[in-house]
C-alpha atoms as a PDB file:
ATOM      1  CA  UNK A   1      75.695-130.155 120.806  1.00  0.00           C
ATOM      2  CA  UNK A   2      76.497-130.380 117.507  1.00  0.00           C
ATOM      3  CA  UNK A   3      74.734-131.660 114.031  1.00  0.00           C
ATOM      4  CA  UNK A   4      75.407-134.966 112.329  1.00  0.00           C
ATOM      5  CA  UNK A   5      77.523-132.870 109.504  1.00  0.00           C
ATOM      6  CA  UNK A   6      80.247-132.099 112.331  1.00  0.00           C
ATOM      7  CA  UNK A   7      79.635-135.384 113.945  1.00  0.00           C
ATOM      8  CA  UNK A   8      80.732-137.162 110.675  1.00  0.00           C
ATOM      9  CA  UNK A   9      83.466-135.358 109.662  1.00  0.00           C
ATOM     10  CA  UNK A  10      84.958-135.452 113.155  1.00  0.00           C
ATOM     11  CA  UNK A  11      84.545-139.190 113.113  1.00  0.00           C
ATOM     12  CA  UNK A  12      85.251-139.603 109.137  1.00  0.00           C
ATOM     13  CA  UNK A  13      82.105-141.616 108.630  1.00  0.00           C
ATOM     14  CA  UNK A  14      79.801-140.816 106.361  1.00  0.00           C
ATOM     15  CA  UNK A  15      76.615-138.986 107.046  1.00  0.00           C
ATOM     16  CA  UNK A  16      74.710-142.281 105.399  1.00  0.00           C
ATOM     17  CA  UNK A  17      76.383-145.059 107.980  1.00  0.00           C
ATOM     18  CA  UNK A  18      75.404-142.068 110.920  1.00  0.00           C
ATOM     19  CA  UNK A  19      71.851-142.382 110.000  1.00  0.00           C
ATOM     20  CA  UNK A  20      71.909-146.151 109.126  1.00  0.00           C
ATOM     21  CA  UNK A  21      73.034-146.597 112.866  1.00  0.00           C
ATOM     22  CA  UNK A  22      70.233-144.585 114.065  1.00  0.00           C
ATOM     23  CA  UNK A  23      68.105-146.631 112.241  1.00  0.00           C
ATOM     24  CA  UNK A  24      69.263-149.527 113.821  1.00  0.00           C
ATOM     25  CA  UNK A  25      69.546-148.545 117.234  1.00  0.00           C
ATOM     26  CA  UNK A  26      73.200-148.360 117.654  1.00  0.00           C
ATOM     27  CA  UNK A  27      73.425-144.219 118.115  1.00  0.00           C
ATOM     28  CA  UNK A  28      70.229-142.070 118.599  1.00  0.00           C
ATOM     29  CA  UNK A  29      71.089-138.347 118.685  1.00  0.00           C
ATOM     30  CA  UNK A  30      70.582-136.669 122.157  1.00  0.00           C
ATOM     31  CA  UNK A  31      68.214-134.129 120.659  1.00  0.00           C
ATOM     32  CA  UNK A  32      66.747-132.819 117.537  1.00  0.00           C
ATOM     33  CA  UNK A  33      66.109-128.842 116.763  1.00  0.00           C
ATOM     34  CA  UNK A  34      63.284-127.388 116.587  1.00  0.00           C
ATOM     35  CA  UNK A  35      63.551-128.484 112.486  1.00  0.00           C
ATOM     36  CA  UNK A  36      64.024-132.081 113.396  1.00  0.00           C
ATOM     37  CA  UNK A  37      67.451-132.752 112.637  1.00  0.00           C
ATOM     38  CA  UNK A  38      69.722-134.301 114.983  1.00  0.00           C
ATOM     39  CA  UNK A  39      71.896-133.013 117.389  1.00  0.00           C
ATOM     40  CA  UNK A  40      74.658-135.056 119.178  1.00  0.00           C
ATOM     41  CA  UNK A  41      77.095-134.779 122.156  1.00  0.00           C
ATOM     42  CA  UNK A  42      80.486-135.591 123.101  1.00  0.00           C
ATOM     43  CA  UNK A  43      79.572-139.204 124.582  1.00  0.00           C
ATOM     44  CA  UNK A  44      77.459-139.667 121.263  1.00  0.00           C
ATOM     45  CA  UNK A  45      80.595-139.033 119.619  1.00  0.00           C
ATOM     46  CA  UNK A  46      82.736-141.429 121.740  1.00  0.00           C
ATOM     47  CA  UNK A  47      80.334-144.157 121.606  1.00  0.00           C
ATOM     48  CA  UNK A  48      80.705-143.627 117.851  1.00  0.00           C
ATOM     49  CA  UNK A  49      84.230-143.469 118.175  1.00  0.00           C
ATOM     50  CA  UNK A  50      84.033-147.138 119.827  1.00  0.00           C
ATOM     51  CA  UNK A  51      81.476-148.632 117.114  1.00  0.00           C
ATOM     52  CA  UNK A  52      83.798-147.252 114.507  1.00  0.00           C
ATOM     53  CA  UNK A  53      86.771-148.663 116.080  1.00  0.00           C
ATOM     54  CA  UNK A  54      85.020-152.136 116.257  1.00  0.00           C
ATOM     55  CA  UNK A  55      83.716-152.661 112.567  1.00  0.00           C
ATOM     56  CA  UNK A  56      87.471-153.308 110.985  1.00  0.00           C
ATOM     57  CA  UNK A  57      87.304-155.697 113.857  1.00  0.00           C
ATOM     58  CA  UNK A  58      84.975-157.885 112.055  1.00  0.00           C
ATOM     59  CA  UNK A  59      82.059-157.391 114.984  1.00  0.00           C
ATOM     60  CA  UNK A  60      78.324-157.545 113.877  1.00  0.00           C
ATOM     61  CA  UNK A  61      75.947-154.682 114.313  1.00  0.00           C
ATOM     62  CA  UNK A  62      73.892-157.117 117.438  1.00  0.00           C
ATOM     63  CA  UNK A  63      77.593-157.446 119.004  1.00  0.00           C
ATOM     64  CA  UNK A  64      78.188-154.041 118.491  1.00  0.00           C
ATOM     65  CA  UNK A  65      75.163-153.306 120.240  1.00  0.00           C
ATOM     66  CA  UNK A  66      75.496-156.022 122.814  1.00  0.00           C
ATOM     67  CA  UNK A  67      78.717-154.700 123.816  1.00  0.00           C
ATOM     68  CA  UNK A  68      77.516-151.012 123.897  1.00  0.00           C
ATOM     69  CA  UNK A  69      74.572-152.028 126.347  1.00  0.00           C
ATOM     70  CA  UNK A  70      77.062-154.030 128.446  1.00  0.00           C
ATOM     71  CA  UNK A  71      78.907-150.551 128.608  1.00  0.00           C
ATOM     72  CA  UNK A  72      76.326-148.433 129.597  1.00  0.00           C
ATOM     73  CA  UNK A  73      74.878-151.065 132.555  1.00  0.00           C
ATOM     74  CA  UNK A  74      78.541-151.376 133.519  1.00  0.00           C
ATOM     75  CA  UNK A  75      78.845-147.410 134.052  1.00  0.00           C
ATOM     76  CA  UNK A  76      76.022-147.793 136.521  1.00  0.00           C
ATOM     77  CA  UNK A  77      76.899-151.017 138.472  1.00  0.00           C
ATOM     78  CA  UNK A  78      79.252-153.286 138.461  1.00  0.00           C
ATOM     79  CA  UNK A  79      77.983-156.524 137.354  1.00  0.00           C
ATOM     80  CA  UNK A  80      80.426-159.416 137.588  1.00  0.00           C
ATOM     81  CA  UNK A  81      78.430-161.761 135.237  1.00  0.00           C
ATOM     82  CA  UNK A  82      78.474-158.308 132.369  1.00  0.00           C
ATOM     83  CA  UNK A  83      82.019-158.083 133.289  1.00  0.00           C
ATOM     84  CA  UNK A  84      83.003-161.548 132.395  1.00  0.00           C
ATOM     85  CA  UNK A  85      80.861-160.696 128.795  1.00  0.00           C
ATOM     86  CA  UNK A  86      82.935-157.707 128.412  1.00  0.00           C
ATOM     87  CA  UNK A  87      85.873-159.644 129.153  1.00  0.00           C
ATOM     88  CA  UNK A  88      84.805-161.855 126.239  1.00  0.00           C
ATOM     89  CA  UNK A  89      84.585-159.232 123.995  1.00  0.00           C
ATOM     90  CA  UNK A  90      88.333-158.084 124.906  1.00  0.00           C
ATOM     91  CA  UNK A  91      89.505-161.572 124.200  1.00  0.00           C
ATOM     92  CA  UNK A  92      87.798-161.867 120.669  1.00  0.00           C
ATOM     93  CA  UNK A  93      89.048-158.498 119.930  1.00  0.00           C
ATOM     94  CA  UNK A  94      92.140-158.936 120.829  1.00  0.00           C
ATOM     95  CA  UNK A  95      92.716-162.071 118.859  1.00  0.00           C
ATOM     96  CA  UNK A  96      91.292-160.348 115.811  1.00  0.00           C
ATOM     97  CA  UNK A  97      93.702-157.479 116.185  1.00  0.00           C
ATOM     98  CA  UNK A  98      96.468-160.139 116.562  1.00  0.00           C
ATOM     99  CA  UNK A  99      95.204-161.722 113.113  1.00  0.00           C
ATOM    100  CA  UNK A 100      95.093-157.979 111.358  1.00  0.00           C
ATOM    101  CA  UNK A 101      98.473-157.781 112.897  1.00  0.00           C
ATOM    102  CA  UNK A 102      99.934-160.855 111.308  1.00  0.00           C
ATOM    103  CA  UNK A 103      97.882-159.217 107.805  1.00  0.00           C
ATOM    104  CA  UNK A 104      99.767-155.994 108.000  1.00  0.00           C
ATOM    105  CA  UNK A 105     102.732-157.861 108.258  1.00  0.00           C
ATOM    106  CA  UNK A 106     102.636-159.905 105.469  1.00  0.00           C
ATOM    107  CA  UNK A 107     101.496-156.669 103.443  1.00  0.00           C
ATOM    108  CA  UNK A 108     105.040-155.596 104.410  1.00  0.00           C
ATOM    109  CA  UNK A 109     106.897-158.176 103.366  1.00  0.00           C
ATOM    110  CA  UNK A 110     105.264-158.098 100.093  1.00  0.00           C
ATOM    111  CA  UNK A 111     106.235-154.271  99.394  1.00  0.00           C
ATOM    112  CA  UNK A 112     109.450-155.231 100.694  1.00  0.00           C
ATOM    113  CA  UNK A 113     109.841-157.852  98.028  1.00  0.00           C
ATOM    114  CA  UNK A 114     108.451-155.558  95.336  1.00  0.00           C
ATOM    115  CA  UNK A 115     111.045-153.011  96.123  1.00  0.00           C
ATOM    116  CA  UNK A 116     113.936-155.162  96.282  1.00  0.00           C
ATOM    117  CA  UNK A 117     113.313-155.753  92.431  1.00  0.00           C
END
């Protein structure tokens, strides 16, 4: 277990965005200490991992947390008709990677140019 200080620094989010997503649902702590503060785990801090990795995505918080419970019912049974949702959500965020991709390489070819002059 560990606290939300190590949790955030292992993560690089800030300790406010870790408690805004408790607030909202998206990541409750495992367990508190005796003092109240919140402890996490290892899967806490992948499913973190997965939110953070979606924001620069351009996903909403409610996708964010549709997708996570589609996840988590998914680990338990297979579901064809949650499948073909999560399939969804690899299609839209793969074509937003594709469109950061295309970003990035514009943002090349403009240092390029600057340092060809």
């Amino acid at each position: 277990m560990m606290h939300i200080g190590e949790l955030a620094e292992r993560t690089e989010l800030s300790l406010r965005t870790i408690r805004h997503y408790d607030e909202v649902g998206l990541l409750k702590p495992s367990g508190r200490t005796e003092g109240g503060f919140r402890l996490y785990t290892e899967g806490d801090f992948s499913r973190l991992m997965l939110i953070r990795r979606m924001k620069p995505l351009g996903f909403p918080l409610e996708e964010m947390s549709e997708l996570l419970r589609i996840i988590d019912v998914l680990e338990k049974n297979d579901d064809p008709a949650l499948r073909a949702e999560l399939q969804g959500f690899i299609e839209r965020a793969t074509q937003q990677r594709e469109k950061l991709q295309k970003q990035l390489d514009m943002a090349d070819e403009f240092v390029d140019l600057l340092r060809k002059r």
